[in-house]
Amino acid sequence: MFNVFPLMIIPVIVYVVIAFVLGGPDQASMALALDQTVFQIDMVSGPWALPVGDLLIILGMLFLFVELIKSAGSGTATIINHGLSMAVFVLSMTLFLLVGKFGTSAFFLITLMTLMDTVAGFVVTIIAARRDLAVGGEA
């Protein structure tokens, strides 16, 4: 079950929740919601603050890493995961293009990560399958 579930849907869902709980009716109010500071650390060079949008991007990068590791398989679950990852990308791109609250740079980067997950997943699976065929052909 874990291999089938596309983890990149989680940052998209978190963004949707933030958009409808914290964000206002338009793109500008959503940008303000994403600029809210989650926490701040005082450092010697000055304060470092982590806004909500950057935290979502970090979350997306972590899930993208796990998705790339999962894509090394070549089983049925991996193929289903790639199809679902494509659906997550289509959903993200549709939201980005058609819904005003989702037209922010943070959501664009999340959408780009869903695209990278889809393309890299297919490429890694194809390369792994070719390698398996090459090894099997020499026996």
mmCIF file of N, CA and C in Angstrom:
data_model
loop_
_atom_site.group_PDB
_atom_site.id
_atom_site.type_symbol
_atom_site.label_atom_id
_atom_site.label_comp_id
_atom_site.label_asym_id
_atom_site.label_seq_id
_atom_site.Cartn_x
_atom_site.Cartn_y
_atom_site.Cartn_z
ATOM 1 N N MET A 1 0.826 -1.201 0.000
ATOM 2 C CA MET A 1 0.000 0.000 0.000
ATOM 3 C C MET A 1 0.866 1.260 0.000
ATOM 4 N N PHE A 2 1.973 1.232 0.751
ATOM 5 C CA PHE A 2 2.855 2.397 0.830
ATOM 6 C C PHE A 2 3.455 2.718 -0.524
ATOM 7 N N ASN A 3 3.782 1.702 -1.319
ATOM 8 C CA ASN A 3 4.404 1.939 -2.618
ATOM 9 C C ASN A 3 3.422 2.503 -3.636
ATOM 10 N N VAL A 4 2.134 2.279 -3.468
ATOM 11 C CA VAL A 4 1.139 2.752 -4.422
ATOM 12 C C VAL A 4 0.777 4.213 -4.163
ATOM 13 N N PHE A 5 0.742 4.627 -2.917
ATOM 14 C CA PHE A 5 0.292 5.977 -2.544
ATOM 15 C C PHE A 5 1.306 7.026 -2.980
ATOM 16 N N PRO A 6 0.902 8.009 -3.813
ATOM 17 C CA PRO A 6 1.839 9.065 -4.228
ATOM 18 C C PRO A 6 1.995 10.112 -3.122
ATOM 19 N N LEU A 7 3.156 10.172 -2.524
ATOM 20 C CA LEU A 7 3.383 11.054 -1.382
ATOM 21 C C LEU A 7 3.344 12.534 -1.737
ATOM 22 N N MET A 8 3.515 12.867 -3.010
ATOM 23 C CA MET A 8 3.494 14.274 -3.399
ATOM 24 C C MET A 8 2.103 14.890 -3.274
ATOM 25 N N ILE A 9 1.089 14.070 -3.040
ATOM 26 C CA ILE A 9 -0.248 14.617 -2.812
ATOM 27 C C ILE A 9 -0.314 15.313 -1.447
ATOM 28 N N ILE A 10 0.555 14.936 -0.522
ATOM 29 C CA ILE A 10 0.501 15.504 0.831
ATOM 30 C C ILE A 10 0.803 16.995 0.831
ATOM 31 N N PRO A 11 1.887 17.491 0.194
ATOM 32 C CA PRO A 11 2.082 18.946 0.154
ATOM 33 C C PRO A 11 0.951 19.682 -0.564
ATOM 34 N N VAL A 12 0.367 19.040 -1.581
ATOM 35 C CA VAL A 12 -0.750 19.659 -2.292
ATOM 36 C C VAL A 12 -1.955 19.781 -1.359
ATOM 37 N N ILE A 13 -2.243 18.733 -0.606
ATOM 38 C CA ILE A 13 -3.369 18.759 0.332
ATOM 39 C C ILE A 13 -3.125 19.781 1.438
ATOM 40 N N VAL A 14 -1.903 19.847 1.947
ATOM 41 C CA VAL A 14 -1.581 20.834 2.987
ATOM 42 C C VAL A 14 -1.786 22.243 2.445
ATOM 43 N N TYR A 15 -1.377 22.480 1.207
ATOM 44 C CA TYR A 15 -1.578 23.799 0.596
ATOM 45 C C TYR A 15 -3.064 24.105 0.465
ATOM 46 N N VAL A 16 -3.850 23.117 0.042
ATOM 47 C CA VAL A 16 -5.297 23.310 -0.091
ATOM 48 C C VAL A 16 -5.909 23.682 1.257
ATOM 49 N N VAL A 17 -5.495 22.992 2.315
ATOM 50 C CA VAL A 17 -6.007 23.297 3.655
ATOM 51 C C VAL A 17 -5.624 24.719 4.052
ATOM 52 N N ILE A 18 -4.382 25.089 3.822
ATOM 53 C CA ILE A 18 -3.936 26.449 4.154
ATOM 54 C C ILE A 18 -4.705 27.466 3.326
ATOM 55 N N ALA A 19 -4.943 27.154 2.055
ATOM 56 C CA ALA A 19 -5.651 28.086 1.177
ATOM 57 C C ALA A 19 -7.067 28.356 1.658
ATOM 58 N N PHE A 20 -7.726 27.344 2.179
ATOM 59 C CA PHE A 20 -9.115 27.530 2.584
ATOM 60 C C PHE A 20 -9.278 27.866 4.062
ATOM 61 N N VAL A 21 -8.219 27.703 4.874
ATOM 62 C CA VAL A 21 -8.293 28.064 6.291
ATOM 63 C C VAL A 21 -7.645 29.425 6.543
ATOM 64 N N LEU A 22 -6.417 29.610 6.064
ATOM 65 C CA LEU A 22 -5.691 30.863 6.321
ATOM 66 C C LEU A 22 -5.827 31.876 5.198
ATOM 67 N N GLY A 23 -5.861 31.398 3.973
ATOM 68 C CA GLY A 23 -5.860 32.292 2.821
ATOM 69 C C GLY A 23 -7.197 32.974 2.630
ATOM 70 N N GLY A 24 -7.150 34.142 2.043
ATOM 71 C CA GLY A 24 -8.356 34.882 1.738
ATOM 72 C C GLY A 24 -8.919 34.481 0.392
ATOM 73 N N PRO A 25 -9.725 35.358 -0.187
ATOM 74 C CA PRO A 25 -10.405 35.004 -1.437
ATOM 75 C C PRO A 25 -9.556 35.142 -2.703
ATOM 76 N N ASP A 26 -8.373 35.740 -2.604
ATOM 77 C CA ASP A 26 -7.601 35.980 -3.814
ATOM 78 C C ASP A 26 -6.131 35.613 -3.626
ATOM 79 N N GLN A 27 -5.360 35.798 -4.709
ATOM 80 C CA GLN A 27 -3.941 35.424 -4.722
ATOM 81 C C GLN A 27 -3.114 36.278 -3.761
ATOM 82 N N ALA A 28 -3.421 37.558 -3.648
ATOM 83 C CA ALA A 28 -2.645 38.445 -2.769
ATOM 84 C C ALA A 28 -2.794 38.048 -1.312
ATOM 85 N N SER A 29 -4.001 37.717 -0.889
ATOM 86 C CA SER A 29 -4.191 37.307 0.506
ATOM 87 C C SER A 29 -3.558 35.947 0.772
ATOM 88 N N MET A 30 -3.524 35.098 -0.239
ATOM 89 C CA MET A 30 -2.856 33.808 -0.083
ATOM 90 C C MET A 30 -1.356 34.000 0.048
ATOM 91 N N ALA A 31 -0.803 34.926 -0.718
ATOM 92 C CA ALA A 31 0.632 35.220 -0.613
ATOM 93 C C ALA A 31 0.967 35.740 0.781
ATOM 94 N N LEU A 32 0.095 36.556 1.356
ATOM 95 C CA LEU A 32 0.306 37.033 2.730
ATOM 96 C C LEU A 32 0.250 35.881 3.734
ATOM 97 N N ALA A 33 -0.676 34.937 3.525
ATOM 98 C CA ALA A 33 -0.769 33.778 4.422
ATOM 99 C C ALA A 33 0.488 32.924 4.341
ATOM 100 N N LEU A 34 1.056 32.789 3.145
ATOM 101 C CA LEU A 34 2.270 31.981 2.983
ATOM 102 C C LEU A 34 3.497 32.676 3.549
ATOM 103 N N ASP A 35 3.435 33.999 3.709
ATOM 104 C CA ASP A 35 4.562 34.751 4.260
ATOM 105 C C ASP A 35 4.562 34.798 5.783
ATOM 106 N N GLN A 36 3.542 34.219 6.421
ATOM 107 C CA GLN A 36 3.515 34.196 7.882
ATOM 108 C C GLN A 36 4.662 33.338 8.409
ATOM 109 N N THR A 37 5.301 33.833 9.468
ATOM 110 C CA THR A 37 6.467 33.149 10.022
ATOM 111 C C THR A 37 6.025 31.986 10.911
ATOM 112 N N VAL A 38 6.598 30.811 10.643
ATOM 113 C CA VAL A 38 6.343 29.631 11.476
ATOM 114 C C VAL A 38 7.173 29.716 12.745
ATOM 115 N N PHE A 39 8.454 29.984 12.579
ATOM 116 C CA PHE A 39 9.334 30.217 13.723
ATOM 117 C C PHE A 39 10.502 31.083 13.293
ATOM 118 N N GLN A 40 11.188 31.624 14.283
ATOM 119 C CA GLN A 40 12.329 32.500 14.019
ATOM 120 C C GLN A 40 13.448 32.132 14.978
ATOM 121 N N ILE A 41 14.670 32.103 14.449
ATOM 122 C CA ILE A 41 15.845 31.785 15.252
ATOM 123 C C ILE A 41 16.786 32.982 15.178
ATOM 124 N N ASP A 42 17.190 33.456 16.339
ATOM 125 C CA ASP A 42 18.165 34.548 16.381
ATOM 126 C C ASP A 42 19.561 33.970 16.229
ATOM 127 N N MET A 43 20.267 34.466 15.224
ATOM 128 C CA MET A 43 21.618 34.001 14.958
ATOM 129 C C MET A 43 22.571 35.185 15.041
ATOM 130 N N VAL A 44 23.854 34.919 14.988
ATOM 131 C CA VAL A 44 24.849 35.979 15.068
ATOM 132 C C VAL A 44 24.699 36.934 13.881
ATOM 133 N N SER A 45 24.402 36.379 12.705
ATOM 134 C CA SER A 45 24.275 37.193 11.500
ATOM 135 C C SER A 45 22.954 37.947 11.434
ATOM 136 N N GLY A 46 22.049 37.653 12.323
ATOM 137 C CA GLY A 46 20.728 38.281 12.334
ATOM 138 C C GLY A 46 19.651 37.221 12.433
ATOM 139 N N PRO A 47 18.400 37.632 12.571
ATOM 140 C CA PRO A 47 17.327 36.641 12.718
ATOM 141 C C PRO A 47 17.059 35.884 11.421
ATOM 142 N N TRP A 48 16.750 34.602 11.580
ATOM 143 C CA TRP A 48 16.367 33.765 10.451
ATOM 144 C C TRP A 48 14.943 33.294 10.701
ATOM 145 N N ALA A 49 14.060 33.622 9.770
ATOM 146 C CA ALA A 49 12.657 33.247 9.902
ATOM 147 C C ALA A 49 12.290 32.239 8.817
ATOM 148 N N LEU A 50 11.427 31.305 9.180
ATOM 149 C CA LEU A 50 10.947 30.308 8.225
ATOM 150 C C LEU A 50 9.464 30.556 7.979
ATOM 151 N N PRO A 51 9.111 31.054 6.772
ATOM 152 C CA PRO A 51 7.694 31.276 6.469
ATOM 153 C C PRO A 51 6.978 29.981 6.091
ATOM 154 N N VAL A 52 5.661 30.023 6.108
ATOM 155 C CA VAL A 52 4.824 28.863 5.809
ATOM 156 C C VAL A 52 5.117 28.338 4.402
ATOM 157 N N GLY A 53 5.250 29.226 3.431
ATOM 158 C CA GLY A 53 5.510 28.794 2.049
ATOM 159 C C GLY A 53 6.806 28.015 1.912
ATOM 160 N N ASP A 54 7.848 28.479 2.579
ATOM 161 C CA ASP A 54 9.130 27.768 2.523
ATOM 162 C C ASP A 54 9.033 26.410 3.216
ATOM 163 N N LEU A 55 8.267 26.340 4.284
ATOM 164 C CA LEU A 55 8.074 25.064 4.979
ATOM 165 C C LEU A 55 7.356 24.063 4.073
ATOM 166 N N LEU A 56 6.390 24.540 3.293
ATOM 167 C CA LEU A 56 5.704 23.660 2.338
ATOM 168 C C LEU A 56 6.659 23.163 1.255
ATOM 169 N N ILE A 57 7.553 24.021 0.808
ATOM 170 C CA ILE A 57 8.528 23.612 -0.209
ATOM 171 C C ILE A 57 9.488 22.572 0.365
ATOM 172 N N ILE A 58 9.921 22.758 1.606
ATOM 173 C CA ILE A 58 10.786 21.770 2.264
ATOM 174 C C ILE A 58 10.059 20.443 2.389
ATOM 175 N N LEU A 59 8.784 20.479 2.776
ATOM 176 C CA LEU A 59 7.982 19.264 2.886
ATOM 177 C C LEU A 59 7.889 18.568 1.528
ATOM 178 N N GLY A 60 7.661 19.352 0.473
ATOM 179 C CA GLY A 60 7.601 18.779 -0.868
ATOM 180 C C GLY A 60 8.908 18.149 -1.290
ATOM 181 N N MET A 61 10.023 18.783 -0.961
ATOM 182 C CA MET A 61 11.334 18.226 -1.319
ATOM 183 C C MET A 61 11.591 16.909 -0.593
ATOM 184 N N LEU A 62 11.189 16.817 0.663
ATOM 185 C CA LEU A 62 11.367 15.563 1.408
ATOM 186 C C LEU A 62 10.544 14.436 0.793
ATOM 187 N N PHE A 63 9.290 14.739 0.452
ATOM 188 C CA PHE A 63 8.451 13.709 -0.161
ATOM 189 C C PHE A 63 8.928 13.362 -1.571
ATOM 190 N N LEU A 64 9.466 14.332 -2.296
ATOM 191 C CA LEU A 64 10.025 14.045 -3.619
ATOM 192 C C LEU A 64 11.199 13.082 -3.505
ATOM 193 N N PHE A 65 12.039 13.277 -2.502
ATOM 194 C CA PHE A 65 13.167 12.375 -2.280
ATOM 195 C C PHE A 65 12.683 10.946 -2.029
ATOM 196 N N VAL A 66 11.682 10.794 -1.179
ATOM 197 C CA VAL A 66 11.147 9.458 -0.881
ATOM 198 C C VAL A 66 10.528 8.855 -2.140
ATOM 199 N N GLU A 67 9.816 9.672 -2.911
ATOM 200 C CA GLU A 67 9.209 9.178 -4.155
ATOM 201 C C GLU A 67 10.266 8.694 -5.151
ATOM 202 N N LEU A 68 11.385 9.401 -5.244
ATOM 203 C CA LEU A 68 12.437 8.984 -6.156
ATOM 204 C C LEU A 68 13.058 7.667 -5.714
ATOM 205 N N ILE A 69 13.189 7.466 -4.414
ATOM 206 C CA ILE A 69 13.698 6.185 -3.916
ATOM 207 C C ILE A 69 12.707 5.068 -4.227
ATOM 208 N N LYS A 70 11.410 5.347 -4.039
ATOM 209 C CA LYS A 70 10.382 4.336 -4.316
ATOM 210 C C LYS A 70 10.321 3.975 -5.795
ATOM 211 N N SER A 71 10.688 4.892 -6.673
ATOM 212 C CA SER A 71 10.537 4.648 -8.106
ATOM 213 C C SER A 71 11.575 3.672 -8.653
ATOM 214 N N ALA A 72 12.529 3.256 -7.842
ATOM 215 C CA ALA A 72 13.555 2.326 -8.317
ATOM 216 C C ALA A 72 13.000 0.934 -8.555
ATOM 217 N N GLY A 73 11.839 0.634 -8.039
ATOM 218 C CA GLY A 73 11.231 -0.678 -8.247
ATOM 219 C C GLY A 73 10.635 -0.786 -9.643
ATOM 220 N N SER A 74 10.269 -1.997 -10.014
ATOM 221 C CA SER A 74 9.658 -2.200 -11.332
ATOM 222 C C SER A 74 8.420 -3.082 -11.239
ATOM 223 N N GLY A 75 7.811 -3.150 -10.065
ATOM 224 C CA GLY A 75 6.628 -3.982 -9.890
ATOM 225 C C GLY A 75 5.356 -3.270 -10.281
ATOM 226 N N THR A 76 4.241 -3.963 -10.107
ATOM 227 C CA THR A 76 2.937 -3.412 -10.446
ATOM 228 C C THR A 76 2.608 -2.203 -9.586
ATOM 229 N N ALA A 77 2.969 -2.256 -8.301
ATOM 230 C CA ALA A 77 2.697 -1.133 -7.404
ATOM 231 C C ALA A 77 3.417 0.129 -7.861
ATOM 232 N N THR A 78 4.619 -0.029 -8.381
ATOM 233 C CA THR A 78 5.384 1.115 -8.870
ATOM 234 C C THR A 78 4.719 1.734 -10.090
ATOM 235 N N ILE A 79 4.212 0.899 -10.987
ATOM 236 C CA ILE A 79 3.536 1.407 -12.186
ATOM 237 C C ILE A 79 2.254 2.137 -11.795
ATOM 238 N N ILE A 80 1.504 1.607 -10.860
ATOM 239 C CA ILE A 80 0.291 2.274 -10.382
ATOM 240 C C ILE A 80 0.653 3.599 -9.722
ATOM 241 N N ASN A 81 1.753 3.611 -8.953
ATOM 242 C CA ASN A 81 2.213 4.843 -8.316
ATOM 243 C C ASN A 81 2.538 5.906 -9.357
ATOM 244 N N HIS A 82 3.151 5.525 -10.470
ATOM 245 C CA HIS A 82 3.476 6.489 -11.523
ATOM 246 C C HIS A 82 2.206 7.080 -12.134
ATOM 247 N N GLY A 83 1.210 6.241 -12.331
ATOM 248 C CA GLY A 83 -0.066 6.736 -12.861
ATOM 249 C C GLY A 83 -0.739 7.706 -11.907
ATOM 250 N N LEU A 84 -0.726 7.374 -10.620
ATOM 251 C CA LEU A 84 -1.312 8.268 -9.625
ATOM 252 C C LEU A 84 -0.496 9.550 -9.485
ATOM 253 N N SER A 85 0.825 9.442 -9.628
ATOM 254 C CA SER A 85 1.671 10.642 -9.593
ATOM 255 C C SER A 85 1.343 11.565 -10.761
ATOM 256 N N MET A 86 1.043 10.979 -11.922
ATOM 257 C CA MET A 86 0.627 11.781 -13.070
ATOM 258 C C MET A 86 -0.685 12.495 -12.771
ATOM 259 N N ALA A 87 -1.606 11.809 -12.103
ATOM 260 C CA ALA A 87 -2.882 12.430 -11.729
ATOM 261 C C ALA A 87 -2.662 13.581 -10.745
ATOM 262 N N VAL A 88 -1.730 13.415 -9.802
ATOM 263 C CA VAL A 88 -1.408 14.486 -8.855
ATOM 264 C C VAL A 88 -0.835 15.684 -9.602
ATOM 265 N N PHE A 89 0.027 15.433 -10.598
ATOM 266 C CA PHE A 89 0.581 16.531 -11.389
ATOM 267 C C PHE A 89 -0.518 17.257 -12.162
ATOM 268 N N VAL A 90 -1.411 16.514 -12.795
ATOM 269 C CA VAL A 90 -2.500 17.134 -13.558
ATOM 270 C C VAL A 90 -3.388 17.963 -12.632
ATOM 271 N N LEU A 91 -3.697 17.433 -11.459
ATOM 272 C CA LEU A 91 -4.493 18.171 -10.478
ATOM 273 C C LEU A 91 -3.775 19.446 -10.050
ATOM 274 N N SER A 92 -2.498 19.342 -9.750
ATOM 275 C CA SER A 92 -1.723 20.511 -9.318
ATOM 276 C C SER A 92 -1.646 21.564 -10.414
ATOM 277 N N MET A 93 -1.374 21.131 -11.626
ATOM 278 C CA MET A 93 -1.280 22.082 -12.733
ATOM 279 C C MET A 93 -2.621 22.756 -12.992
ATOM 280 N N THR A 94 -3.702 22.005 -12.897
ATOM 281 C CA THR A 94 -5.036 22.571 -13.077
ATOM 282 C C THR A 94 -5.330 23.615 -12.011
ATOM 283 N N LEU A 95 -5.025 23.290 -10.755
ATOM 284 C CA LEU A 95 -5.237 24.255 -9.684
ATOM 285 C C LEU A 95 -4.385 25.502 -9.891
ATOM 286 N N PHE A 96 -3.135 25.317 -10.284
ATOM 287 C CA PHE A 96 -2.238 26.457 -10.493
ATOM 288 C C PHE A 96 -2.749 27.371 -11.604
ATOM 289 N N LEU A 97 -3.229 26.784 -12.687
ATOM 290 C CA LEU A 97 -3.647 27.587 -13.836
ATOM 291 C C LEU A 97 -5.035 28.206 -13.683
ATOM 292 N N LEU A 98 -5.931 27.552 -12.953
ATOM 293 C CA LEU A 98 -7.321 27.978 -12.968
ATOM 294 C C LEU A 98 -7.841 28.603 -11.674
ATOM 295 N N VAL A 99 -7.194 28.364 -10.542
ATOM 296 C CA VAL A 99 -7.705 28.858 -9.259
ATOM 297 C C VAL A 99 -6.743 29.924 -8.736
ATOM 298 N N GLY A 100 -7.271 31.114 -8.474
ATOM 299 C CA GLY A 100 -6.447 32.257 -8.094
ATOM 300 C C GLY A 100 -5.593 32.040 -6.864
ATOM 301 N N LYS A 101 -6.120 31.359 -5.841
ATOM 302 C CA LYS A 101 -5.364 31.139 -4.602
ATOM 303 C C LYS A 101 -4.116 30.292 -4.817
ATOM 304 N N PHE A 102 -4.107 29.533 -5.887
ATOM 305 C CA PHE A 102 -3.003 28.610 -6.131
ATOM 306 C C PHE A 102 -1.952 29.190 -7.079
ATOM 307 N N GLY A 103 -2.114 30.433 -7.474
ATOM 308 C CA GLY A 103 -1.179 31.076 -8.387
ATOM 309 C C GLY A 103 -0.025 31.752 -7.663
ATOM 310 N N THR A 104 0.603 31.044 -6.740
ATOM 311 C CA THR A 104 1.740 31.586 -5.990
ATOM 312 C C THR A 104 3.005 30.833 -6.385
ATOM 313 N N SER A 105 4.140 31.422 -6.071
ATOM 314 C CA SER A 105 5.402 30.769 -6.414
ATOM 315 C C SER A 105 5.604 29.495 -5.594
ATOM 316 N N ALA A 106 5.117 29.471 -4.359
ATOM 317 C CA ALA A 106 5.250 28.255 -3.541
ATOM 318 C C ALA A 106 4.487 27.097 -4.179
ATOM 319 N N PHE A 107 3.261 27.348 -4.636
ATOM 320 C CA PHE A 107 2.500 26.263 -5.252
ATOM 321 C C PHE A 107 3.065 25.910 -6.620
ATOM 322 N N PHE A 108 3.620 26.885 -7.342
ATOM 323 C CA PHE A 108 4.284 26.572 -8.606
ATOM 324 C C PHE A 108 5.436 25.602 -8.378
ATOM 325 N N LEU A 109 6.236 25.846 -7.331
ATOM 326 C CA LEU A 109 7.356 24.948 -7.041
ATOM 327 C C LEU A 109 6.867 23.562 -6.627
ATOM 328 N N ILE A 110 5.773 23.494 -5.887
ATOM 329 C CA ILE A 110 5.197 22.194 -5.530
ATOM 330 C C ILE A 110 4.717 21.486 -6.797
ATOM 331 N N THR A 111 4.078 22.227 -7.703
ATOM 332 C CA THR A 111 3.630 21.651 -8.975
ATOM 333 C C THR A 111 4.821 21.163 -9.796
ATOM 334 N N LEU A 112 5.892 21.928 -9.800
ATOM 335 C CA LEU A 112 7.106 21.514 -10.497
ATOM 336 C C LEU A 112 7.675 20.229 -9.885
ATOM 337 N N MET A 113 7.601 20.108 -8.572
ATOM 338 C CA MET A 113 8.067 18.873 -7.915
ATOM 339 C C MET A 113 7.194 17.686 -8.301
ATOM 340 N N THR A 114 5.880 17.893 -8.459
ATOM 341 C CA THR A 114 5.023 16.786 -8.890
ATOM 342 C C THR A 114 5.359 16.368 -10.323
ATOM 343 N N LEU A 115 5.716 17.350 -11.165
ATOM 344 C CA LEU A 115 6.154 17.021 -12.522
ATOM 345 C C LEU A 115 7.458 16.228 -12.490
ATOM 346 N N MET A 116 8.403 16.688 -11.678
ATOM 347 C CA MET A 116 9.681 15.980 -11.572
ATOM 348 C C MET A 116 9.475 14.565 -11.037
ATOM 349 N N ASP A 117 8.563 14.398 -10.098
ATOM 350 C CA ASP A 117 8.256 13.070 -9.561
ATOM 351 C C ASP A 117 7.740 12.167 -10.673
ATOM 352 N N THR A 118 6.832 12.687 -11.488
ATOM 353 C CA THR A 118 6.247 11.888 -12.562
ATOM 354 C C THR A 118 7.300 11.501 -13.605
ATOM 355 N N VAL A 119 8.023 12.474 -14.097
ATOM 356 C CA VAL A 119 9.004 12.215 -15.160
ATOM 357 C C VAL A 119 10.155 11.349 -14.640
ATOM 358 N N ALA A 120 10.703 11.711 -13.483
ATOM 359 C CA ALA A 120 11.826 10.936 -12.933
ATOM 360 C C ALA A 120 11.392 9.516 -12.597
ATOM 361 N N GLY A 121 10.180 9.354 -12.110
ATOM 362 C CA GLY A 121 9.697 8.013 -11.802
ATOM 363 C C GLY A 121 9.661 7.132 -13.026
ATOM 364 N N PHE A 122 9.108 7.660 -14.126
ATOM 365 C CA PHE A 122 9.074 6.878 -15.357
ATOM 366 C C PHE A 122 10.483 6.593 -15.870
ATOM 367 N N VAL A 123 11.360 7.575 -15.836
ATOM 368 C CA VAL A 123 12.725 7.393 -16.349
ATOM 369 C C VAL A 123 13.482 6.359 -15.516
ATOM 370 N N VAL A 124 13.404 6.474 -14.197
ATOM 371 C CA VAL A 124 14.118 5.524 -13.328
ATOM 372 C C VAL A 124 13.574 4.114 -13.530
ATOM 373 N N THR A 125 12.259 3.981 -13.648
ATOM 374 C CA THR A 125 11.677 2.651 -13.853
ATOM 375 C C THR A 125 12.098 2.061 -15.188
ATOM 376 N N ILE A 126 12.131 2.876 -16.250
ATOM 377 C CA ILE A 126 12.551 2.384 -17.565
ATOM 378 C C ILE A 126 14.014 1.951 -17.545
ATOM 379 N N ILE A 127 14.861 2.750 -16.910
ATOM 380 C CA ILE A 127 16.285 2.396 -16.830
ATOM 381 C C ILE A 127 16.477 1.121 -16.012
ATOM 382 N N ALA A 128 15.740 0.999 -14.909
ATOM 383 C CA ALA A 128 15.847 -0.213 -14.085
ATOM 384 C C ALA A 128 15.362 -1.430 -14.865
ATOM 385 N N ALA A 129 14.281 -1.281 -15.640
ATOM 386 C CA ALA A 129 13.768 -2.403 -16.419
ATOM 387 C C ALA A 129 14.757 -2.784 -17.525
ATOM 388 N N ARG A 130 15.379 -1.815 -18.164
ATOM 389 C CA ARG A 130 16.378 -2.111 -19.191
ATOM 390 C C ARG A 130 17.569 -2.851 -18.601
ATOM 391 N N ARG A 131 17.973 -2.425 -17.387
ATOM 392 C CA ARG A 131 19.090 -3.077 -16.736
ATOM 393 C C ARG A 131 18.727 -4.524 -16.392
ATOM 394 N N ASP A 132 17.482 -4.742 -15.926
ATOM 395 C CA ASP A 132 17.038 -6.094 -15.625
ATOM 396 C C ASP A 132 17.015 -6.972 -16.873
ATOM 397 N N LEU A 133 16.589 -6.400 -18.003
ATOM 398 C CA LEU A 133 16.582 -7.150 -19.250
ATOM 399 C C LEU A 133 17.991 -7.483 -19.696
ATOM 400 N N ALA A 134 18.926 -6.531 -19.536
ATOM 401 C CA ALA A 134 20.305 -6.762 -19.941
ATOM 402 C C ALA A 134 20.937 -7.863 -19.104
ATOM 403 N N VAL A 135 20.667 -7.858 -17.810
ATOM 404 C CA VAL A 135 21.215 -8.893 -16.927
ATOM 405 C C VAL A 135 20.595 -10.238 -17.250
ATOM 406 N N GLY A 136 19.280 -10.240 -17.495
ATOM 407 C CA GLY A 136 18.585 -11.488 -17.824
ATOM 408 C C GLY A 136 18.987 -12.058 -19.160
ATOM 409 N N GLY A 137 19.370 -11.204 -20.102
ATOM 410 C CA GLY A 137 19.762 -11.656 -21.441
ATOM 411 C C GLY A 137 21.114 -12.340 -21.471
ATOM 412 N N GLU A 138 21.987 -12.056 -20.489
ATOM 413 C CA GLU A 138 23.315 -12.647 -20.483
ATOM 414 C C GLU A 138 23.345 -14.025 -19.853
ATOM 415 N N ALA A 139 22.302 -14.380 -19.145
ATOM 416 C CA ALA A 139 22.310 -15.674 -18.444
ATOM 417 C C ALA A 139 22.107 -16.843 -19.345
#
